[in-house]
Short mmCIF file of C-alpha atoms in Angstrom, two decimals:
data_model
loop_
_atom_site.label_atom_id
_atom_site.label_comp_id
_atom_site.label_asym_id
_atom_site.label_seq_id
_atom_site.Cartn_x
_atom_site.Cartn_y
_atom_site.Cartn_z
CA UNK A 1 -51.48 66.75 79.73
CA UNK A 2 -49.06 63.95 78.91
CA UNK A 3 -49.36 60.51 80.41
CA UNK A 4 -46.14 58.90 81.63
CA UNK A 5 -45.73 55.15 81.45
CA UNK A 6 -44.64 53.84 84.83
CA UNK A 7 -42.72 50.68 85.60
CA UNK A 8 -42.64 49.78 89.27
CA UNK A 9 -39.45 47.84 88.71
CA UNK A 10 -38.03 44.50 87.59
CA UNK A 11 -35.40 42.27 89.07
CA UNK A 12 -31.92 42.72 87.67
CA UNK A 13 -29.86 39.67 86.86
CA UNK A 14 -30.32 37.04 89.56
CA UNK A 15 -31.67 39.47 92.13
CA UNK A 16 -35.13 38.73 93.40
CA UNK A 17 -38.01 41.13 93.01
CA UNK A 18 -39.08 42.96 96.13
CA UNK A 19 -42.67 42.15 95.22
CA UNK A 20 -44.67 40.00 92.84
CA UNK A 21 -48.37 40.75 92.80
CA UNK A 22 -50.73 37.91 91.90
CA UNK A 23 -53.65 39.47 90.08
CA UNK A 24 -53.89 43.00 88.75
CA UNK A 25 -57.29 44.30 89.66
CA UNK A 26 -57.94 47.58 91.49
CA UNK A 27 -56.18 46.40 94.69
CA UNK A 28 -52.82 45.53 93.16
CA UNK A 29 -53.15 48.45 90.74
CA UNK A 30 -53.36 50.75 93.77
CA UNK A 31 -50.31 49.00 95.19
CA UNK A 32 -48.40 49.45 91.92
CA UNK A 33 -49.18 53.17 92.11
CA UNK A 34 -48.03 53.39 95.74
CA UNK A 35 -44.76 51.66 94.80
CA UNK A 36 -44.27 53.95 91.79
CA UNK A 37 -44.94 57.04 93.93
CA UNK A 38 -42.34 55.89 96.46
CA UNK A 39 -39.79 55.05 93.76
CA UNK A 40 -40.14 58.51 92.29
CA UNK A 41 -39.51 60.11 95.69
CA UNK A 42 -36.66 57.83 96.80
CA UNK A 43 -34.65 56.32 93.96
CA UNK A 44 -32.04 54.95 96.38
CA UNK A 45 -34.60 52.66 98.05
CA UNK A 46 -36.64 51.81 94.96
CA UNK A 47 -38.79 48.68 95.16
CA UNK A 48 -38.68 46.22 92.26
CA UNK A 49 -42.22 44.97 91.62
CA UNK A 50 -43.99 42.93 88.97
CA UNK A 51 -47.55 41.67 88.58
CA UNK A 52 -49.15 38.60 86.97
CA UNK A 53 -52.75 38.75 85.71
CA UNK A 54 -54.69 35.94 84.04
CA UNK A 55 -56.94 38.27 82.03
CA UNK A 56 -55.60 39.37 78.67
CA UNK A 57 -56.05 43.02 79.67
CA UNK A 58 -57.16 44.98 82.67
CA UNK A 59 -60.79 44.43 83.60
CA UNK A 60 -62.96 44.95 86.66
CA UNK A 61 -66.43 43.36 86.79
CA UNK A 62 -66.91 43.92 83.05
CA UNK A 63 -69.99 41.72 83.07
CA UNK A 64 -71.79 44.27 85.26
CA UNK A 65 -70.76 47.52 83.57
CA UNK A 66 -74.39 48.36 83.01
CA UNK A 67 -75.28 51.58 81.27
CA UNK A 68 -76.26 54.21 83.82
CA UNK A 69 -75.26 52.17 86.88
CA UNK A 70 -73.40 54.38 89.33
CA UNK A 71 -70.70 53.68 91.87
CA UNK A 72 -71.72 53.23 95.51
CA UNK A 73 -68.58 55.01 96.71
CA UNK A 74 -67.45 58.59 96.21
CA UNK A 75 -64.95 59.37 93.44
CA UNK A 76 -62.71 60.66 96.24
CA UNK A 77 -62.24 57.02 97.26
CA UNK A 78 -60.24 56.38 94.12
CA UNK A 79 -56.88 54.59 93.98
CA UNK A 80 -54.84 57.38 95.58
CA UNK A 81 -56.69 60.40 96.97
CA UNK A 82 -57.15 59.18 100.57
CA UNK A 83 -53.39 58.50 100.68
CA UNK A 84 -52.12 61.42 98.58
CA UNK A 85 -54.62 64.00 97.27
CA UNK A 86 -51.91 65.52 95.05
CA UNK A 87 -51.21 62.29 93.14
CA UNK A 88 -51.27 62.39 89.36
CA UNK A 89 -53.18 59.11 89.44
CA UNK A 90 -56.31 60.61 90.98
CA UNK A 91 -59.76 60.49 89.42
CA UNK A 92 -59.65 64.27 89.01
CA UNK A 93 -56.37 64.04 87.08
CA UNK A 94 -58.01 61.38 84.90
CA UNK A 95 -60.92 63.75 84.19
CA UNK A 96 -58.51 66.55 83.35
CA UNK A 97 -56.66 64.28 80.94
CA UNK A 98 -59.90 63.17 79.30
CA UNK A 99 -61.07 66.80 78.99
CA UNK A 100 -64.16 66.26 81.18
CA UNK A 101 -63.27 67.91 84.49
CA UNK A 102 -65.65 70.87 84.12
CA UNK A 103 -68.40 68.64 82.71
CA UNK A 104 -68.14 66.26 85.65
CA UNK A 105 -68.24 69.10 88.18
CA UNK A 106 -71.40 70.44 86.55
CA UNK A 107 -73.15 67.13 87.30
CA UNK A 108 -73.01 68.00 91.03
CA UNK A 109 -72.44 64.39 92.05
CA UNK A 110 -69.85 62.41 93.99
CA UNK A 111 -70.82 59.19 92.23
CA UNK A 112 -69.59 58.59 88.67
CA UNK A 113 -71.02 55.81 86.55
CA UNK A 114 -69.44 52.41 86.86
CA UNK A 115 -68.41 52.60 83.20
CA UNK A 116 -66.54 55.85 83.76
CA UNK A 117 -64.81 54.60 86.91
CA UNK A 118 -63.72 51.50 85.02
CA UNK A 119 -62.27 53.75 82.34
CA UNK A 120 -60.36 55.55 85.11
CA UNK A 121 -58.95 52.23 86.31
CA UNK A 122 -57.91 51.37 82.75
CA UNK A 123 -56.28 54.79 82.35
CA UNK A 124 -54.16 54.09 85.44
CA UNK A 125 -53.42 50.48 84.46
CA UNK A 126 -52.17 51.50 81.01
CA UNK A 127 -49.36 53.41 82.67
CA UNK A 128 -48.05 50.16 84.19
CA UNK A 129 -48.20 47.98 81.09
CA UNK A 130 -44.46 47.30 81.34
CA UNK A 131 -44.85 45.89 84.86
CA UNK A 132 -47.70 43.45 84.25
CA UNK A 133 -47.63 40.04 82.60
CA UNK A 134 -51.18 39.71 81.27
CA UNK A 135 -52.72 36.45 80.10
CA UNK A 136 -50.82 34.37 82.64
CA UNK A 137 -52.17 32.19 85.44
CA UNK A 138 -50.11 31.53 88.55
CA UNK A 139 -49.92 27.77 89.00
CA UNK A 140 -47.42 27.36 91.81
CA UNK A 141 -45.52 29.24 94.50
CA UNK A 142 -42.35 27.37 95.42
CA UNK A 143 -40.32 28.20 98.54
CA UNK A 144 -36.62 28.86 98.02
CA UNK A 145 -34.79 27.41 101.02
CA UNK A 146 -31.35 28.40 102.25
CA UNK A 147 -29.93 26.92 105.43
CA UNK A 148 -33.35 25.84 106.65
CA UNK A 149 -34.93 29.24 106.07
CA UNK A 150 -37.30 30.39 103.33
CA UNK A 151 -35.87 33.68 102.11
CA UNK A 152 -37.66 33.88 98.76
CA UNK A 153 -40.26 32.15 96.61
CA UNK A 154 -40.50 31.33 92.93
CA UNK A 155 -43.85 32.38 91.45
CA UNK A 156 -44.57 30.03 88.53
CA UNK A 157 -47.09 31.04 85.89
CA UNK A 158 -48.30 29.67 82.58
CA UNK A 159 -49.74 31.46 79.60
CA UNK A 160 -53.52 31.16 79.38
CA UNK A 161 -53.29 30.71 75.61
CA UNK A 162 -50.21 28.46 75.60
CA UNK A 163 -49.74 26.28 78.72
CA UNK A 164 -46.27 25.32 77.47
CA UNK A 165 -45.20 28.94 77.94
CA UNK A 166 -43.91 28.92 81.51
CA UNK A 167 -42.40 31.77 83.51
CA UNK A 168 -40.72 31.90 86.91
CA UNK A 169 -40.36 35.08 88.95
CA UNK A 170 -38.29 35.02 92.14
CA UNK A 171 -39.40 37.40 94.87
CA UNK A 172 -39.09 38.05 98.59
CA UNK A 173 -42.71 39.24 98.92
CA UNK A 174 -46.00 38.38 97.24
CA UNK A 175 -49.29 40.32 97.26
CA UNK A 176 -52.32 38.11 96.66
CA UNK A 177 -54.94 40.17 94.85
CA UNK A 178 -56.91 37.54 92.96
CA UNK A 179 -60.31 38.99 93.86
CA UNK A 180 -63.40 37.04 94.81
CA UNK A 181 -64.96 33.86 93.42
CA UNK A 182 -68.65 33.69 92.43
CA UNK A 183 -70.82 32.01 95.03
CA UNK A 184 -73.59 29.70 93.78
CA UNK A 185 -76.34 27.99 95.79
CA UNK A 186 -75.62 24.40 96.73
CA UNK A 187 -76.36 22.04 93.86
CA UNK A 188 -76.45 24.77 91.20
CA UNK A 189 -73.92 24.69 88.37
CA UNK A 190 -73.36 27.29 85.68
CA UNK A 191 -74.24 26.51 82.09
CA UNK A 192 -75.39 28.00 78.81
CA UNK A 193 -78.60 29.30 80.42
CA UNK A 194 -77.50 29.49 84.06
CA UNK A 195 -75.22 32.42 84.84
CA UNK A 196 -73.75 34.32 87.72
CA UNK A 197 -74.23 38.10 87.51
CA UNK A 198 -70.51 38.32 86.78
CA UNK A 199 -71.30 37.10 83.24
CA UNK A 200 -74.51 39.05 82.64
CA UNK A 201 -73.26 41.34 79.87
CA UNK A 202 -71.27 38.53 78.29
CA UNK A 203 -74.27 36.21 77.99
CA UNK A 204 -77.51 38.20 77.77
CA UNK A 205 -76.80 40.08 74.49
CA UNK A 206 -76.37 36.72 72.73
CA UNK A 207 -79.90 35.57 73.45
CA UNK A 208 -82.04 35.60 70.32
CA UNK A 209 -85.58 34.31 69.68
CA UNK A 210 -86.52 33.69 73.29
CA UNK A 211 -88.28 30.34 73.67
CA UNK A 212 -89.93 30.96 77.02
CA UNK A 213 -89.84 34.74 77.20
CA UNK A 214 -89.01 34.54 80.86
CA UNK A 215 -86.01 35.25 83.10
CA UNK A 216 -85.38 34.45 86.75
CA UNK A 217 -82.99 36.42 88.95
CA UNK A 218 -82.09 34.93 92.34
CA UNK A 219 -80.85 37.30 95.05
CA UNK A 220 -81.77 40.43 96.99
CA UNK A 221 -78.67 42.64 96.75
CA UNK A 222 -77.56 45.47 94.49
CA UNK A 223 -76.41 43.19 91.67
CA UNK A 224 -79.71 41.31 91.76
CA UNK A 225 -81.77 44.49 91.51
CA UNK A 226 -79.55 45.83 88.71
CA UNK A 227 -79.86 42.54 86.80
CA UNK A 228 -83.66 42.63 87.16
CA UNK A 229 -83.78 46.21 85.90
CA UNK A 230 -81.40 45.46 82.98
CA UNK A 231 -83.28 42.37 81.79
CA UNK A 232 -86.64 44.11 82.10
CA UNK A 233 -85.43 47.01 79.92
CA UNK A 234 -83.45 44.92 77.44
CA UNK A 235 -86.11 42.27 76.71
CA UNK A 236 -89.43 44.18 76.52
CA UNK A 237 -91.40 41.05 75.56
CA UNK A 238 -90.10 38.90 78.40
CA UNK A 239 -91.24 38.34 81.98
CA UNK A 240 -88.63 38.93 84.69
CA UNK A 241 -89.01 37.13 88.03
CA UNK A 242 -87.06 38.31 91.07
CA UNK A 243 -86.70 35.52 93.63
CA UNK A 244 -85.59 36.26 97.19
CA UNK A 245 -86.35 35.04 100.71
CA UNK A 246 -87.03 38.54 102.08
CA UNK A 247 -90.28 40.43 101.86
CA UNK A 248 -88.63 43.04 99.68
CA UNK A 249 -85.35 44.69 98.80
CA UNK A 250 -83.66 46.39 101.76
CA UNK A 251 -82.11 49.83 101.27
CA UNK A 252 -78.40 50.32 101.86
CA UNK A 253 -77.52 52.40 104.90
CA UNK A 254 -75.33 55.12 103.42
CA UNK A 255 -75.93 57.66 106.18
CA UNK A 256 -72.89 59.69 107.32
CA UNK A 257 -72.47 58.03 110.71
CA UNK A 258 -72.87 54.50 109.35
CA UNK A 259 -70.35 55.26 106.61
CA UNK A 260 -67.71 55.80 109.27
CA UNK A 261 -67.30 52.03 109.29
CA UNK A 262 -65.40 52.54 106.01
CA UNK A 263 -63.03 55.19 107.41
CA UNK A 264 -59.33 54.22 107.64
CA UNK A 265 -59.45 54.76 111.40
CA UNK A 266 -62.25 52.18 111.64
CA UNK A 267 -59.81 49.55 110.40
CA UNK A 268 -57.58 50.27 113.41
CA UNK A 269 -60.56 50.03 115.74
CA UNK A 270 -61.71 46.74 114.23
CA UNK A 271 -58.23 45.20 114.20
CA UNK A 272 -57.61 45.82 117.90
CA UNK A 273 -61.14 44.92 119.07
CA UNK A 274 -61.87 41.64 120.88
CA UNK A 275 -63.35 38.90 118.72
CA UNK A 276 -66.82 39.34 120.22
CA UNK A 277 -66.79 43.05 119.38
CA UNK A 278 -65.56 42.28 115.84
CA UNK A 279 -68.56 40.02 115.30
CA UNK A 280 -70.93 42.64 116.70
CA UNK A 281 -69.53 45.41 114.50
CA UNK A 282 -69.72 43.18 111.46
CA UNK A 283 -73.35 42.36 112.20
CA UNK A 284 -74.36 45.93 113.02
CA UNK A 285 -73.06 47.32 109.75
CA UNK A 286 -73.64 44.57 107.18
CA UNK A 287 -76.52 46.65 105.85
CA UNK A 288 -74.05 49.22 104.55
CA UNK A 289 -72.93 46.81 101.83
CA UNK A 290 -74.26 43.23 101.88
CA UNK A 291 -77.67 42.19 100.48
CA UNK A 292 -78.85 45.78 100.24
CA UNK A 293 -79.89 47.97 97.30
CA UNK A 294 -79.60 51.65 96.45
CA UNK A 295 -82.79 53.40 97.53
CA UNK A 296 -83.38 55.12 94.19
CA UNK A 297 -83.26 51.80 92.35
CA UNK A 298 -85.71 50.24 94.81
CA UNK A 299 -88.18 53.06 94.19
CA UNK A 300 -87.71 52.83 90.42
CA UNK A 301 -88.43 49.09 90.38
CA UNK A 302 -91.46 49.53 92.63
CA UNK A 303 -92.90 52.25 90.38
CA UNK A 304 -92.42 50.05 87.34
CA UNK A 305 -94.07 47.12 89.11
CA UNK A 306 -97.03 49.26 90.16
CA UNK A 307 -97.49 50.83 86.72
CA UNK A 308 -97.60 47.37 85.17
CA UNK A 309 -100.30 46.38 87.63
CA UNK A 310 -102.30 49.42 86.57
CA UNK A 311 -101.91 48.57 82.89
CA UNK A 312 -102.84 44.94 83.45
CA UNK A 313 -99.64 43.57 81.91
CA UNK A 314 -97.23 42.48 84.60
CA UNK A 315 -93.83 41.56 83.24
CA UNK A 316 -91.96 42.38 86.45
CA UNK A 317 -92.75 39.83 89.16
CA UNK A 318 -91.39 39.78 92.70
CA UNK A 319 -91.48 36.32 94.25
CA UNK A 320 -90.74 37.41 97.80
CA UNK A 321 -90.52 35.15 100.86
CA UNK A 322 -89.58 32.49 98.33
CA UNK A 323 -86.62 30.15 98.29
CA UNK A 324 -84.82 28.43 95.43
CA UNK A 325 -85.29 24.66 95.49
CA UNK A 326 -83.43 23.64 92.37
CA UNK A 327 -82.29 24.45 88.86
CA UNK A 328 -82.47 22.04 85.93
CA UNK A 329 -80.57 22.65 82.72
CA UNK A 330 -82.77 22.36 79.59
CA UNK A 331 -81.78 22.24 75.95
CA UNK A 332 -83.50 25.56 75.31
CA UNK A 333 -83.23 27.20 78.74
CA UNK A 334 -83.52 26.26 82.39
CA UNK A 335 -86.21 25.11 84.78
CA UNK A 336 -86.24 26.82 88.16
CA UNK A 337 -88.19 25.34 91.07
CA UNK A 338 -89.08 27.74 93.88
CA UNK A 339 -91.07 27.33 97.07
CA UNK A 340 -93.03 29.85 99.12
CA UNK A 341 -91.65 30.12 102.66
CA UNK A 342 -95.10 31.00 104.00
CA UNK A 343 -97.29 28.41 102.25
CA UNK A 344 -94.79 25.76 101.13
CA UNK A 345 -96.31 25.80 97.64
CA UNK A 346 -93.84 24.99 94.89
CA UNK A 347 -93.73 26.51 91.42
CA UNK A 348 -91.69 25.52 88.36
CA UNK A 349 -90.58 28.29 86.04
CA UNK A 350 -89.21 27.44 82.61
CA UNK A 351 -87.05 30.34 81.54
CA UNK A 352 -84.58 31.40 78.89
CA UNK A 353 -81.95 32.13 81.53
CA UNK A 354 -81.55 32.18 85.30
CA UNK A 355 -79.15 34.73 86.77
CA UNK A 356 -77.60 33.96 90.14
CA UNK A 357 -77.01 37.22 91.99
CA UNK A 358 -75.77 35.26 94.98
CA UNK A 359 -72.59 37.16 95.72
CA UNK A 360 -68.96 36.19 96.01
CA UNK A 361 -66.68 34.44 98.43
CA UNK A 362 -63.05 35.27 99.28
CA UNK A 363 -60.23 33.13 97.98
CA UNK A 364 -58.24 31.26 100.61
CA UNK A 365 -54.62 32.34 100.00
CA UNK A 366 -53.41 28.95 101.17
CA UNK A 367 -54.77 27.45 97.96
CA UNK A 368 -52.01 29.32 96.11
CA UNK A 369 -49.16 28.93 98.56
CA UNK A 370 -48.34 25.26 98.05
CA UNK A 371 -45.84 24.06 100.67
CA UNK A 372 -45.98 27.42 102.43
CA UNK A 373 -49.65 26.89 103.29
CA UNK A 374 -48.61 24.71 106.26
CA UNK A 375 -46.42 27.55 107.54
CA UNK A 376 -49.31 30.04 107.81
CA UNK A 377 -50.34 30.70 111.40
CA UNK A 378 -54.07 30.37 112.07
CA UNK A 379 -56.54 31.39 114.77
CA UNK A 380 -58.90 29.21 116.78
CA UNK A 381 -61.32 29.09 113.84
CA UNK A 382 -58.68 28.00 111.34
CA UNK A 383 -58.46 31.41 109.64
CA UNK A 384 -55.07 32.78 108.65
CA UNK A 385 -53.63 35.29 111.10
CA UNK A 386 -52.77 38.64 109.54
CA UNK A 387 -50.88 41.59 111.02
CA UNK A 388 -52.07 45.19 110.82
CA UNK A 389 -50.07 45.68 107.59
CA UNK A 390 -52.03 42.88 105.84
CA UNK A 391 -49.12 40.41 106.04
CA UNK A 392 -49.86 36.79 106.84
CA UNK A 393 -48.14 35.66 110.04
CA UNK A 394 -45.85 32.75 109.20
CA UNK A 395 -43.69 30.20 110.98
CA UNK A 396 -40.39 31.57 112.33
CA UNK A 397 -38.28 30.05 109.57
CA UNK A 398 -40.20 31.91 106.80
CA UNK A 399 -38.79 35.32 105.91
CA UNK A 400 -40.99 35.80 102.84
CA UNK A 401 -43.82 38.31 103.17
CA UNK A 402 -47.28 37.24 101.98
CA UNK A 403 -49.70 40.18 101.78
CA UNK A 404 -53.46 39.82 101.34
CA UNK A 405 -55.52 42.16 99.19
CA UNK A 406 -58.84 40.80 100.40
CA UNK A 407 -59.93 37.90 102.57
CA UNK A 408 -59.18 39.85 105.75
CA UNK A 409 -62.73 40.63 106.90
CA UNK A 410 -62.08 38.69 110.12
CA UNK A 411 -59.11 40.90 111.01
CA UNK A 412 -59.62 44.24 109.24
CA UNK A 413 -63.38 44.52 108.86
CA UNK A 414 -65.92 45.26 106.14
CA UNK A 415 -63.57 47.19 103.86
CA UNK A 416 -61.44 44.13 103.08
CA UNK A 417 -63.06 43.46 99.69
CA UNK A 418 -64.27 47.01 98.96
CA UNK A 419 -62.79 50.04 97.25
CA UNK A 420 -63.17 52.38 100.23
CA UNK A 421 -59.69 51.98 101.74
CA UNK A 422 -57.69 50.81 98.71
CA UNK A 423 -55.52 53.93 98.67
CA UNK A 424 -54.66 53.73 102.36
CA UNK A 425 -54.15 49.96 102.31
CA UNK A 426 -51.75 50.14 99.36
CA UNK A 427 -49.71 52.77 101.20
CA UNK A 428 -49.60 50.61 104.34
CA UNK A 429 -48.44 47.56 102.38
CA UNK A 430 -45.81 49.66 100.60
CA UNK A 431 -44.56 50.96 103.96
CA UNK A 432 -44.36 47.39 105.26
CA UNK A 433 -42.35 46.35 102.20
CA UNK A 434 -39.91 49.18 102.83
CA UNK A 435 -39.51 48.24 106.49
CA UNK A 436 -38.83 44.64 105.51
CA UNK A 437 -36.35 45.79 102.85
CA UNK A 438 -34.47 47.81 105.48
CA UNK A 439 -34.49 44.94 107.95
CA UNK A 440 -33.13 42.54 105.32
CA UNK A 441 -30.37 45.00 104.42
CA UNK A 442 -29.40 45.32 108.09
CA UNK A 443 -29.28 41.54 108.48
CA UNK A 444 -27.10 41.27 105.39
CA UNK A 445 -24.71 43.95 106.71
CA UNK A 446 -24.52 42.22 110.09
CA UNK A 447 -23.74 38.93 108.36
CA UNK A 448 -20.88 40.52 106.43
CA UNK A 449 -19.49 42.03 109.63
CA UNK A 450 -19.50 38.63 111.32
CA UNK A 451 -17.79 37.06 108.32
CA UNK A 452 -15.12 39.78 108.44
CA UNK A 453 -14.49 39.21 112.17
CA UNK A 454 -14.26 35.46 111.73
CA UNK A 455 -11.85 36.02 108.82
#
């Protein structure tokens, strides 16, 4: 099966792009596919899109592509299937192209490894190489004003390797898909021996001749448990301490009824619900995704812990009901101070590395928007208002569309930063772009008619 290289379009001459995507992770990759699918069906209304990505090549959580770690979502929730099961960008088409379709089916699983799903993402991204400017960081979004209105913006980017290399893309819509930022406990800074899980596979393999033969992992979610398991297997002579405030890891609720919170229809329900109901739904179903661990991994870690107790050599330690008090950077490692929540007793642990599995936080799109940030409408809590099509509501004089690929938990629910509804969301954003394109064309035609009448 041949693989066709897609280009979702570039501006011609002085014409503005219909869309510039900031970031090219799975979210904007799914959007690029939706645009390409539309352009193939309707060449007369083709959308001209381009994307800017600061990484030198496509990558999705590379620091946590642990061997054997599986996805927590079905392969059917790939970049396209929920929107168009016949798409040539599906995970099944990827398997067919790689010559592994029958082999995958024989596994009798819905959950591929994270490494394989990343390879699927790369396979899709390669087909859009002509539409993505890699190795560039967006530094500014400048409004283009005409007669008091903002009808376009200039997206300014600089090369990561050469800041003097500057590029400007004019567009009438932007899609912010910059992903999430690592969250660290207050007072903790990253360093040579203090990492976020995002950097685990970039940092851990470089450790040689361990001075303390000890690691500390802070956190109680899936990434924390995976980091504990990885370090325990990779460094057989080292002690691994798991630090969390709970009594133990909590299993993720992946039961069929609970998983309905990730259905596309659930986004409609959440969006139209009163604020009180939104908060309730968010609280009821946090245990489907946040600070929870796959049940099989919990059992594996417990068995390992118990077997070490039997043998009399405990390398895997669980410091439960324990809070982190501080982290000190040392020349040959880090010193972690923890305190028992039940007794108040403190303990200092000198370790070769401390891994913060403390999650991520969304990026505020206003940090990127420059002057346009003041034109974003906000709710009573100061959060940006977003319509059902993921477009930020702006002041009346702004005609530019700003779409959010993430950071919409308060309006669209739990799926905002997850893979579950990527395919549907990309189709909805693409539809919104087309509606806006049609509306702009009608306004332009009406303007020409008025000019003709006025002579």
